[in-house]
Amino acid sequence: MLARSRFILVLVVGALLAVLSFSLQYLHLIPTNPVAEQRSAGRSRKRVNPVLHTDPPAPDPIRDTHQYCNYPNLTEHGWEGHCPPDYKLLSVQVMIRHGDRFPLYSIPKTKKPTIDCILSEKRKPSHPLLASFISHMALGGRGHWDASLGSLPRLPSHSTCEMGELTQTGVVRQLKNGDHLRQAYISRHNLLAADWLPRQLWAETTGKSRTLQSGLAFLFGFLPHFDWSRLTVRQQWSTLFCGQSCDCPARNRYLDQEQRRQYRQRIADAELERTYVTMAKTLGVATKTLRAANPVDALLCHFCHGLPFPCSSTQTSSNAPDEGACLTLEHFAVIRRQQKDDELERREAGLYRRYAVLAAHPYLNRSAARLERIARGSQMRKSKEDAVFALASAHDVTMAPLLSALGLEGAGFPKFAARLVFELWSSPETKERRSDRKLDNMFIRVLYNGEDLTFDTAFCREHNRRSTQPLCPLGNFLSFVRKDMFSVVNATSYQQACHQTVL
Ligand SMILES: *[C@@H]1O[C@H](CO)[C@@H](O)[C@H](O)[C@H]1NC(C)=O
Ligand SMILES: *[C@@H]1O[C@H](CO)[C@@H](O)[C@H](O)[C@H]1NC(C)=O
Ligand SMILES: *[C@@H]1O[C@H](CO)[C@@H](O)[C@H](O)[C@H]1NC(C)=O
């Protein structure tokens, strides 16, 4: 009786959730999940399924773009910090992409979008931590800054944003993401105690203000009012976070090949070419000038901020301020559609994956080494000495290769403030294990934007979850990073792969 009514309750709740989630998605109140979509697409492709109408609908470039904007008014959900009972969280390594930013390029003969980059808790989007974040950043002189980071502004600070500057939208999203991980890792698992030691927190960023500021906003959400004197922020000189191991001739060769593929795909797209011609005519500039200005970057900013698309600023009597003189959502949709097509073709061609494996290795190798040290330290009951929390504040060009190298290409292009998380867990100890020098009781989880993708990764896809190990063994990850990942380029080590001849 009890079991039966519980079953009925589950059914009712399930049905309610289904209706709710459908209506929310339909009304675009919440974005549909790109990861889930991609995964189900992948599965249905594997199945031999002749019934066409069961395939997922064609992706809608505009709906996808709403996800890319990553509006801070959407509540953050995520499966970070979820694990079977009695497992212990030992370490978390996070890479984030910077939040919403002003364009890097401007469209010729148009006005730039008007966005105020001076933070104000009175303007939307806002956050309960925003005012204290602003005053805390003023004390940043007490922190330790690597290389050129000390001279960068710690807050966005122009009433008309500068090119590439982080916006308030970006700051608020990062505060929210940091707060979400604070609840997952600090409130629930006490990953860092209140008296955390400087060496337990590793923070690194590229030398751009938007990554530095994104990292600081994230950290402030994660550790509100953190003690500046305990914080050191390191600089990565390369957007690949490759440290001392950046030299890799083959990597550049694979990137060339991929870029040639991309170029061919683009010029073969007649609709895209027509659209560029129309847009250029609208603005009164040469088509190649417009194309070189990468208009999608600026249009994305207009789109994400709900601003009208730009119009030609040189109005002649013949094209007075009528609609014909402005760029439109239809133009934008064509460019976004082509970008989506390109993503699919990129995965199938496999050239990018080869580049990605070599681009992502140094970062993965450092993370793997750190996780292994922490795992061994924990087995030997040493106190937490290493960076139990590591944050890398990066770019789309950092994160995209990492996803590809891990076999997570289906996760799509990294949106603003995207986050990729590696969690290290140990299972409850048994007597035999205590003296064991192997890492049999150590496990890894991989999450992207809160979604648990561990069993989609190249190193744990084959793992039997119903075995005695419900999580992915850390050993799988270590051997993937040190050797297995190079099978994509027919090699067994980074050195070999980087220096072999690429035709
Ligand atoms: C969130 O903000 C965006 C942009 O400001 C807006 O388009 C969207 O409707 C908002 N969504 C909700 C649920 O408030
Ligand atoms: C990978 O990490 C190990 C330390 O675990 C280091 O000795 C090695 O040089 C690293 N390799 C690369 C290519 O970064
Ligand atoms: C790896 O070797 C296979 C078989 O010899 C070949 O088809 C493939 O093109 C090679 N891949 C690379 C990246 O060299």
Coordinates of C-alpha atoms and ligand atoms in Angstrom, one line a residue:
M1 CA 0.0 0.0 0.0
L2 CA 2.7 2.4 1.0
A3 CA 4.8 1.4 -1.9
R4 CA 1.9 1.9 -4.3
S5 CA 0.9 5.3 -3.1
R6 CA 4.5 6.3 -3.3
F7 CA 4.6 5.1 -6.8
I8 CA 1.5 7.1 -7.7
L9 CA 3.0 10.2 -6.1
V10 CA 6.1 9.8 -8.2
L11 CA 4.0 9.5 -11.3
V12 CA 2.0 12.7 -10.4
V13 CA 5.1 14.7 -9.6
G14 CA 6.8 13.4 -12.8
A15 CA 3.9 14.5 -14.9
L16 CA 3.8 17.9 -13.2
L17 CA 7.4 18.4 -13.8
A18 CA 7.1 17.4 -17.4
V19 CA 4.3 19.8 -18.1
L20 CA 6.1 22.6 -16.2
S21 CA 9.4 22.0 -17.9
F22 CA 7.7 21.9 -21.3
S23 CA 5.8 25.1 -20.8
L24 CA 8.8 26.9 -19.4
Q25 CA 10.9 25.9 -22.4
Y26 CA 8.1 26.7 -24.7
L27 CA 7.7 30.2 -23.3
H28 CA 11.5 30.5 -23.3
L29 CA 11.5 31.2 -19.6
I30 CA 14.3 28.8 -19.2
P31 CA 16.7 27.8 -21.9
T32 CA 16.6 24.2 -23.0
N33 CA 19.7 22.4 -22.2
P34 CA 22.2 22.3 -25.0
V35 CA 24.1 19.4 -23.5
A36 CA 21.0 17.2 -23.1
E37 CA 19.9 18.1 -26.6
Q38 CA 23.2 17.2 -28.1
R39 CA 23.4 14.0 -26.2
S40 CA 20.0 12.8 -27.2
A41 CA 20.8 13.7 -30.8
G42 CA 24.0 11.6 -30.6
R43 CA 22.1 8.7 -29.2
S44 CA 19.4 8.7 -31.8
R45 CA 22.0 8.9 -34.5
K46 CA 23.6 5.7 -33.2
R47 CA 20.3 3.9 -33.2
V48 CA 19.2 2.7 -36.6
N49 CA 16.0 4.7 -36.7
P50 CA 14.1 5.1 -40.0
V51 CA 11.2 7.0 -38.5
L52 CA 12.2 10.6 -39.3
H53 CA 9.6 12.5 -37.3
T54 CA 11.0 11.2 -34.0
D55 CA 14.3 13.0 -34.7
P56 CA 14.8 16.2 -32.6
P57 CA 13.6 19.3 -34.4
A58 CA 16.3 21.3 -36.3
P59 CA 18.2 23.6 -33.9
D60 CA 16.8 27.1 -33.7
P61 CA 19.8 29.5 -34.0
I62 CA 18.0 32.2 -32.1
R63 CA 17.0 30.0 -29.2
D64 CA 20.5 28.7 -29.0
T65 CA 21.8 32.3 -28.9
H66 CA 19.7 33.0 -25.8
Q67 CA 21.6 30.3 -24.1
Y68 CA 24.9 31.7 -25.2
C69 CA 24.0 35.0 -23.5
N70 CA 23.7 33.2 -20.2
Y71 CA 21.4 35.8 -18.7
P72 CA 22.0 36.3 -14.9
N73 CA 18.3 36.4 -14.2
L74 CA 18.1 32.7 -14.9
T75 CA 18.7 30.6 -11.7
E76 CA 21.8 28.5 -11.6
H77 CA 21.1 24.8 -11.3
G78 CA 23.8 22.2 -11.2
W79 CA 24.9 18.8 -10.0
E80 CA 28.2 20.0 -8.6
G81 CA 29.0 18.3 -5.2
H82 CA 26.5 15.4 -5.7
C83 CA 27.9 12.1 -4.7
P84 CA 27.0 8.8 -3.0
P85 CA 26.9 9.2 0.8
D86 CA 30.1 8.7 2.7
Y87 CA 32.3 9.8 -0.2
K88 CA 34.7 12.6 0.6
L89 CA 35.3 15.6 -1.6
L90 CA 39.1 16.1 -1.8
S91 CA 39.6 18.7 -4.5
V92 CA 37.8 20.8 -7.1
Q93 CA 39.5 22.3 -10.3
V94 CA 37.4 24.8 -12.2
M95 CA 37.9 26.5 -15.5
I96 CA 35.5 29.4 -16.3
R97 CA 35.0 31.5 -19.4
H98 CA 34.7 35.2 -18.8
G99 CA 31.2 36.6 -18.5
D100 CA 29.3 38.9 -21.0
R101 CA 31.6 41.4 -22.6
F102 CA 31.5 44.4 -24.9
P103 CA 32.4 43.4 -28.6
L104 CA 36.0 43.0 -29.7
Y105 CA 35.2 44.4 -33.1
S106 CA 32.9 47.1 -34.4
I107 CA 30.8 47.1 -37.5
P108 CA 31.9 49.8 -39.9
K109 CA 29.6 52.8 -40.3
T110 CA 27.4 52.0 -37.4
K111 CA 27.2 53.2 -33.8
K112 CA 28.6 50.9 -31.1
P113 CA 26.0 49.6 -28.7
T114 CA 25.5 51.9 -25.7
I115 CA 26.3 50.0 -22.6
D116 CA 27.5 51.4 -19.3
C117 CA 30.3 49.4 -17.9
I118 CA 30.4 51.2 -14.5
L119 CA 29.0 48.8 -11.9
S120 CA 26.0 49.9 -9.9
E121 CA 24.0 47.7 -7.6
K122 CA 21.0 49.9 -8.4
R123 CA 21.0 48.9 -12.1
K124 CA 19.7 45.6 -13.4
P125 CA 21.0 42.9 -13.5
S126 CA 22.1 43.2 -9.9
H127 CA 23.1 40.9 -7.1
P128 CA 23.1 41.1 -3.3
L129 CA 26.9 40.8 -3.2
L130 CA 27.5 43.4 -5.9
A131 CA 27.9 46.4 -3.6
S132 CA 30.3 44.6 -1.3
F133 CA 32.2 43.2 -4.3
I134 CA 32.8 46.7 -5.5
S135 CA 34.1 47.9 -2.2
H136 CA 36.2 44.8 -1.7
M137 CA 37.9 45.3 -5.1
A138 CA 39.1 48.7 -3.9
L139 CA 41.3 46.8 -1.3
G140 CA 43.0 44.7 -4.0
G141 CA 46.4 46.2 -3.3
R142 CA 46.6 43.8 -0.4
G143 CA 46.5 40.8 -2.8
H144 CA 49.5 39.2 -4.5
W145 CA 49.6 39.8 -8.2
D146 CA 51.8 37.9 -10.7
A147 CA 53.5 39.7 -13.6
S148 CA 51.4 42.4 -15.2
L149 CA 48.1 41.6 -13.4
G150 CA 48.7 44.2 -10.7
S151 CA 48.3 47.0 -13.2
L152 CA 45.0 45.8 -14.6
P153 CA 41.7 47.4 -13.4
R154 CA 39.9 45.0 -11.0
L155 CA 36.5 46.4 -11.9
P156 CA 35.0 47.4 -15.3
S157 CA 35.2 51.2 -15.2
H158 CA 34.0 53.0 -18.3
S159 CA 30.6 54.7 -18.7
T160 CA 30.8 53.7 -22.3
C161 CA 32.3 50.2 -22.3
E162 CA 35.7 49.7 -24.0
M163 CA 36.2 47.0 -26.6
G164 CA 36.2 43.6 -24.8
E165 CA 35.3 45.1 -21.4
L166 CA 33.4 42.9 -19.0
T167 CA 29.9 44.2 -18.4
Q168 CA 27.8 44.3 -15.2
T169 CA 25.8 41.3 -16.7
G170 CA 29.1 39.4 -16.8
V171 CA 30.1 40.4 -13.3
V172 CA 26.7 39.4 -11.9
R173 CA 26.7 36.0 -13.7
Q174 CA 30.1 35.2 -12.2
L175 CA 29.0 36.3 -8.7
K176 CA 26.1 33.9 -9.0
N177 CA 28.2 31.0 -10.3
G178 CA 30.7 31.5 -7.5
D179 CA 27.8 31.5 -5.0
H180 CA 26.4 28.4 -6.5
L181 CA 29.7 26.6 -6.1
R182 CA 30.0 28.0 -2.6
Q183 CA 26.8 26.3 -1.6
A184 CA 27.8 23.0 -3.4
Y185 CA 31.4 22.8 -2.0
I186 CA 31.8 24.9 1.0
S187 CA 28.4 24.8 2.7
R188 CA 27.8 21.2 1.9
H189 CA 31.3 19.7 1.9
N190 CA 33.5 22.1 3.7
L191 CA 36.1 22.0 1.0
L192 CA 37.8 25.1 2.3
A193 CA 37.6 25.8 6.0
A194 CA 37.2 29.5 7.2
D195 CA 40.9 29.5 7.9
W196 CA 42.0 28.2 4.5
L197 CA 45.7 28.5 3.8
P198 CA 47.1 30.5 0.9
R199 CA 48.5 27.3 -0.8
Q200 CA 45.0 25.6 -0.8
L201 CA 43.6 28.1 -3.3
W202 CA 45.1 28.4 -6.8
A203 CA 43.9 31.2 -9.0
E204 CA 45.2 31.9 -12.5
T205 CA 44.0 34.1 -15.4
T206 CA 45.2 35.5 -18.7
G207 CA 46.4 39.1 -18.7
K208 CA 43.0 40.5 -20.0
S209 CA 40.9 42.6 -17.7
R210 CA 37.8 40.6 -18.5
T211 CA 39.3 37.3 -17.4
L212 CA 40.9 38.8 -14.3
Q213 CA 37.6 40.5 -13.3
S214 CA 35.5 37.5 -14.0
G215 CA 37.8 35.4 -11.9
L216 CA 37.6 37.9 -9.0
A217 CA 33.8 38.1 -9.2
F218 CA 33.6 34.3 -9.2
L219 CA 35.9 34.1 -6.2
F220 CA 34.0 36.7 -4.4
G221 CA 30.8 34.7 -4.9
F222 CA 32.6 31.5 -3.8
L223 CA 34.4 33.1 -0.8
P224 CA 32.6 36.3 0.0
H225 CA 34.9 39.0 1.6
F226 CA 37.9 36.7 1.1
D227 CA 41.1 37.7 2.8
W228 CA 43.2 39.5 0.2
S229 CA 46.5 38.8 2.0
R230 CA 46.0 35.0 1.4
L231 CA 45.3 35.4 -2.3
T232 CA 47.8 35.1 -5.1
V233 CA 46.6 35.5 -8.7
R234 CA 48.9 34.0 -11.3
Q235 CA 49.1 35.0 -14.9
Q236 CA 49.0 32.6 -17.8
W237 CA 50.7 34.1 -20.9
S238 CA 49.0 31.9 -23.4
T239 CA 45.3 31.6 -23.8
L240 CA 45.9 27.8 -23.9
F241 CA 47.2 27.9 -20.3
C242 CA 50.1 25.8 -21.5
G243 CA 52.7 27.3 -19.1
Q244 CA 56.1 26.0 -19.9
S245 CA 54.9 23.5 -22.5
C246 CA 53.6 25.8 -25.2
D247 CA 56.0 24.7 -27.9
C248 CA 54.2 22.3 -30.1
P249 CA 54.7 22.7 -33.9
A250 CA 52.2 20.0 -34.8
R251 CA 49.4 21.8 -32.9
N252 CA 49.7 24.8 -35.2
R253 CA 49.7 22.5 -38.3
Y254 CA 46.4 20.9 -37.2
L255 CA 44.9 24.3 -36.5
D256 CA 45.9 25.5 -40.0
Q257 CA 44.1 22.5 -41.5
E258 CA 41.0 23.1 -39.4
Q259 CA 41.0 26.8 -40.5
R260 CA 41.2 25.8 -44.1
R261 CA 38.3 23.5 -43.7
Q262 CA 36.4 26.3 -42.0
Y263 CA 37.1 28.7 -44.8
R264 CA 35.9 26.2 -47.4
Q265 CA 32.7 25.5 -45.5
R266 CA 32.0 29.2 -45.2
I267 CA 32.5 30.2 -48.8
A268 CA 30.4 27.2 -49.9
D269 CA 27.5 28.5 -47.9
A270 CA 25.6 30.5 -50.6
E271 CA 23.0 31.9 -48.1
L272 CA 25.7 33.2 -45.9
E273 CA 27.4 34.9 -48.8
R274 CA 24.2 36.5 -50.0
T275 CA 23.5 37.7 -46.4
Y276 CA 26.9 39.4 -46.2
V277 CA 26.3 41.1 -49.5
T278 CA 22.9 42.4 -48.3
M279 CA 24.3 43.6 -45.0
A280 CA 27.2 45.4 -46.7
K281 CA 24.9 47.1 -49.1
T282 CA 22.6 48.2 -46.2
L283 CA 25.5 49.8 -44.5
G284 CA 27.2 51.1 -47.6
V285 CA 30.5 49.3 -47.1
A286 CA 32.4 46.8 -49.1
T287 CA 31.4 43.2 -48.5
K288 CA 35.0 42.2 -47.6
T289 CA 35.3 45.1 -45.1
L290 CA 32.1 43.9 -43.4
R291 CA 33.3 40.3 -43.3
A292 CA 36.6 41.3 -41.8
A293 CA 34.8 43.2 -39.1
N294 CA 33.3 39.9 -37.8
P295 CA 29.9 41.4 -37.5
V296 CA 28.4 38.5 -35.5
D297 CA 30.5 39.5 -32.5
A298 CA 28.9 43.0 -32.2
L299 CA 25.5 41.6 -33.1
L300 CA 25.7 39.1 -30.3
C301 CA 26.2 42.0 -27.9
H302 CA 23.2 43.8 -29.2
F303 CA 21.2 40.6 -29.0
C304 CA 22.2 39.7 -25.5
H305 CA 21.5 43.2 -24.2
G306 CA 18.1 43.5 -26.0
L307 CA 19.3 46.4 -28.0
P308 CA 18.1 47.1 -31.5
F309 CA 20.4 46.0 -34.3
P310 CA 22.6 48.8 -35.7
C311 CA 21.6 51.0 -38.6
S312 CA 23.7 52.7 -41.1
S313 CA 25.0 56.0 -39.6
T314 CA 25.6 57.6 -43.0
Q315 CA 22.1 58.2 -44.1
T316 CA 21.5 59.6 -47.5
S317 CA 18.2 60.9 -48.7
S318 CA 17.5 57.7 -50.6
N319 CA 17.9 55.4 -47.6
A320 CA 16.4 57.7 -45.0
P321 CA 15.9 56.1 -41.5
D322 CA 13.7 53.4 -42.9
E323 CA 14.1 49.7 -42.2
G324 CA 16.3 49.1 -45.2
A325 CA 19.2 50.9 -43.5
C326 CA 19.4 48.5 -40.5
L327 CA 20.8 45.1 -39.9
T328 CA 18.1 42.6 -38.9
L329 CA 17.4 39.5 -36.8
E330 CA 17.1 37.5 -40.1
H331 CA 20.7 38.5 -41.1
F332 CA 21.9 37.5 -37.6
A333 CA 20.0 34.2 -37.7
V334 CA 21.7 33.2 -41.0
I335 CA 25.2 33.8 -39.5
R336 CA 24.3 31.9 -36.4
R337 CA 22.8 29.1 -38.4
Q338 CA 26.1 28.8 -40.4
Q339 CA 28.1 28.8 -37.1
K340 CA 26.0 25.8 -35.9
D341 CA 26.5 24.0 -39.2
D342 CA 30.2 24.6 -38.9
E343 CA 30.3 23.1 -35.4
L344 CA 28.7 19.9 -36.7
E345 CA 31.0 19.7 -39.7
R346 CA 34.0 20.4 -37.4
R347 CA 33.2 17.4 -35.2
E348 CA 32.8 15.2 -38.2
A349 CA 36.0 16.3 -39.9
G350 CA 38.0 15.5 -36.7
L351 CA 40.8 18.0 -37.5
Y352 CA 39.9 20.2 -34.6
R353 CA 40.0 17.3 -32.2
R354 CA 43.7 16.7 -33.2
Y355 CA 44.5 20.4 -32.5
A356 CA 42.5 20.2 -29.3
V357 CA 44.3 17.3 -27.9
L358 CA 47.6 19.1 -28.2
A359 CA 46.2 22.4 -27.1
A360 CA 44.5 21.1 -24.0
H361 CA 47.2 18.6 -22.8
P362 CA 49.4 21.0 -20.7
Y363 CA 46.4 22.2 -18.7
L364 CA 45.0 18.7 -18.3
N365 CA 48.5 17.4 -17.4
R366 CA 48.9 20.0 -14.6
S367 CA 45.4 19.2 -13.3
A368 CA 46.1 15.5 -13.4
A369 CA 49.3 15.9 -11.5
R370 CA 47.6 18.1 -8.9
L371 CA 44.7 15.7 -8.4
E372 CA 47.1 12.7 -8.1
R373 CA 49.2 14.5 -5.5
I374 CA 46.1 15.3 -3.5
A375 CA 44.8 11.8 -3.8
R376 CA 48.1 10.3 -2.6
G377 CA 48.4 12.9 0.2
S378 CA 45.0 12.0 1.4
Q379 CA 45.9 8.3 1.4
M380 CA 48.9 9.0 3.5
R381 CA 46.7 11.1 5.8
K382 CA 48.7 14.2 5.2
S383 CA 46.9 17.5 5.8
K384 CA 45.5 19.3 2.8
E385 CA 48.6 20.9 1.5
D386 CA 48.0 21.3 -2.2
A387 CA 45.5 23.5 -4.0
V388 CA 42.3 21.9 -3.1
F389 CA 40.5 24.6 -5.0
A390 CA 42.0 25.7 -8.3
L391 CA 40.4 28.4 -10.6
A392 CA 41.5 29.1 -14.1
S393 CA 39.7 32.2 -15.6
A394 CA 39.9 31.8 -19.4
H395 CA 38.4 32.3 -22.9
D396 CA 36.3 30.4 -25.3
V397 CA 39.5 29.5 -27.2
T398 CA 40.8 27.9 -24.0
M399 CA 37.6 26.0 -23.1
A400 CA 36.6 24.8 -26.6
P401 CA 39.7 22.7 -27.1
L402 CA 39.5 21.3 -23.6
L403 CA 35.9 20.1 -24.2
S404 CA 36.9 18.6 -27.5
A405 CA 40.0 16.8 -26.1
L406 CA 37.8 15.3 -23.4
G407 CA 35.5 14.0 -26.0
L408 CA 32.7 16.4 -25.0
E409 CA 32.3 18.2 -28.4
G410 CA 28.6 17.7 -28.1
A411 CA 28.5 20.2 -25.3
G412 CA 28.6 23.0 -27.8
F413 CA 30.5 26.3 -28.0
P414 CA 31.2 27.7 -24.5
K415 CA 28.7 30.4 -23.6
F416 CA 29.6 33.4 -21.5
A417 CA 30.6 32.4 -18.0
A418 CA 30.6 28.7 -18.9
R419 CA 32.2 26.5 -16.3
L420 CA 34.0 23.2 -16.5
V421 CA 34.6 21.4 -13.2
F422 CA 36.7 18.4 -12.1
E423 CA 35.9 17.0 -8.7
L424 CA 38.1 14.5 -6.9
W425 CA 36.3 12.1 -4.4
S426 CA 37.5 9.3 -2.2
S427 CA 35.2 6.4 -1.3
P428 CA 34.8 5.3 2.3
E429 CA 37.9 3.6 3.4
T430 CA 38.2 -0.1 4.1
K431 CA 41.0 -1.7 6.1
E432 CA 42.7 -3.4 3.2
R433 CA 42.8 -0.1 1.3
R434 CA 44.7 1.8 3.9
S435 CA 48.1 0.5 3.1
D436 CA 47.3 0.3 -0.6
R437 CA 49.5 2.5 -2.8
K438 CA 47.1 2.3 -5.7
L439 CA 44.4 4.9 -6.2
D440 CA 41.6 2.4 -6.2
N441 CA 39.4 4.5 -3.8
M442 CA 39.8 7.7 -5.8
F443 CA 37.2 9.0 -8.3
I444 CA 36.7 11.9 -10.6
R445 CA 33.6 13.7 -11.8
V446 CA 33.5 16.1 -14.8
L447 CA 30.7 18.7 -15.0
Y448 CA 30.0 21.3 -17.6
N449 CA 27.7 24.1 -16.7
G450 CA 26.3 22.0 -13.8
E451 CA 25.6 19.0 -16.0
D452 CA 27.4 15.8 -15.0
L453 CA 29.2 14.6 -18.2
T454 CA 31.6 12.2 -16.6
F455 CA 30.3 9.2 -18.5
D456 CA 30.3 11.1 -21.8
T457 CA 34.1 11.7 -21.6
A458 CA 36.4 9.8 -23.7
F459 CA 38.0 8.2 -20.6
C460 CA 34.8 7.0 -18.9
R461 CA 32.4 6.3 -21.7
E462 CA 33.1 2.6 -21.4
H463 CA 32.9 2.4 -17.6
N464 CA 30.3 0.1 -16.3
R465 CA 28.3 2.2 -13.8
R466 CA 26.6 -0.8 -12.3
S467 CA 29.9 -2.3 -11.4
T468 CA 31.2 -2.1 -7.8
Q469 CA 32.4 1.4 -8.7
P470 CA 29.5 3.8 -9.3
L471 CA 31.9 6.6 -10.1
C472 CA 34.7 7.1 -12.7
P473 CA 38.1 5.9 -11.4
L474 CA 40.7 8.7 -11.2
G475 CA 43.1 6.2 -12.8
N476 CA 41.1 6.4 -16.0
F477 CA 41.6 10.1 -16.2
L478 CA 45.4 9.9 -15.3
S479 CA 46.1 7.3 -18.0
F480 CA 44.0 9.3 -20.5
V481 CA 45.9 12.5 -19.9
R482 CA 49.3 10.8 -19.9
K483 CA 49.0 8.6 -22.9
D484 CA 45.6 7.6 -24.2
M485 CA 44.5 11.0 -25.4
F486 CA 47.3 11.0 -28.0
S487 CA 45.8 8.0 -29.9
V488 CA 43.8 10.6 -31.8
V489 CA 47.1 11.7 -33.4
N490 CA 48.7 8.3 -33.5
A491 CA 51.1 9.0 -30.7
T492 CA 51.7 8.0 -27.1
S493 CA 53.1 11.2 -25.6
Y494 CA 52.9 15.0 -25.9
Q495 CA 56.5 15.3 -27.0
Q496 CA 56.1 12.7 -29.7
A497 CA 52.8 14.1 -30.9
C498 CA 54.1 17.7 -31.0
H499 CA 57.1 16.9 -33.1
Q500 CA 55.8 14.4 -35.6
T501 CA 55.4 15.4 -39.1
V502 CA 51.9 16.6 -40.1
L503 CA 51.1 16.6 -43.8
Ligands
LIG1 C1 16.2 37.6 -18.5 O1 16.8 38.7 -19.1 C2 16.8 38.7 -20.5 C3 17.6 39.9 -21.0 O2 17.7 40.9 -20.1 C4 15.3 38.8 -21.0 O3 15.3 38.8 -22.4 C5 14.6 37.6 -20.4 O4 13.2 37.7 -20.7 C6 14.7 37.6 -18.9 N1 14.1 36.3 -18.4 C7 13.4 36.3 -17.3 C8 12.9 34.9 -16.9 O5 13.2 37.2 -16.6
LIG2 C1 53.2 16.6 -17.2 O1 53.3 16.5 -15.8 C2 54.4 15.9 -15.3 C3 54.3 16.0 -13.8 O2 53.3 15.1 -13.4 C4 55.7 16.6 -15.8 O3 56.8 15.9 -15.3 C5 55.7 16.7 -17.3 O4 56.8 17.4 -17.8 C6 54.4 17.3 -17.8 N1 54.4 17.2 -19.3 C7 54.0 18.2 -20.0 C8 54.1 18.0 -21.5 O5 53.6 19.3 -19.6
LIG3 C1 46.7 7.6 -37.8 O1 46.9 6.3 -38.5 C2 45.8 5.9 -39.3 C3 46.1 4.5 -39.8 O2 47.4 4.4 -40.1 C4 45.5 6.9 -40.4 O3 44.5 6.6 -41.1 C5 45.3 8.3 -39.7 O4 45.1 9.3 -40.7 C6 46.4 8.7 -38.8 N1 46.0 9.9 -38.1 C7 46.8 11.0 -38.0 C8 46.3 12.1 -37.2 O5 47.9 11.0 -38.5

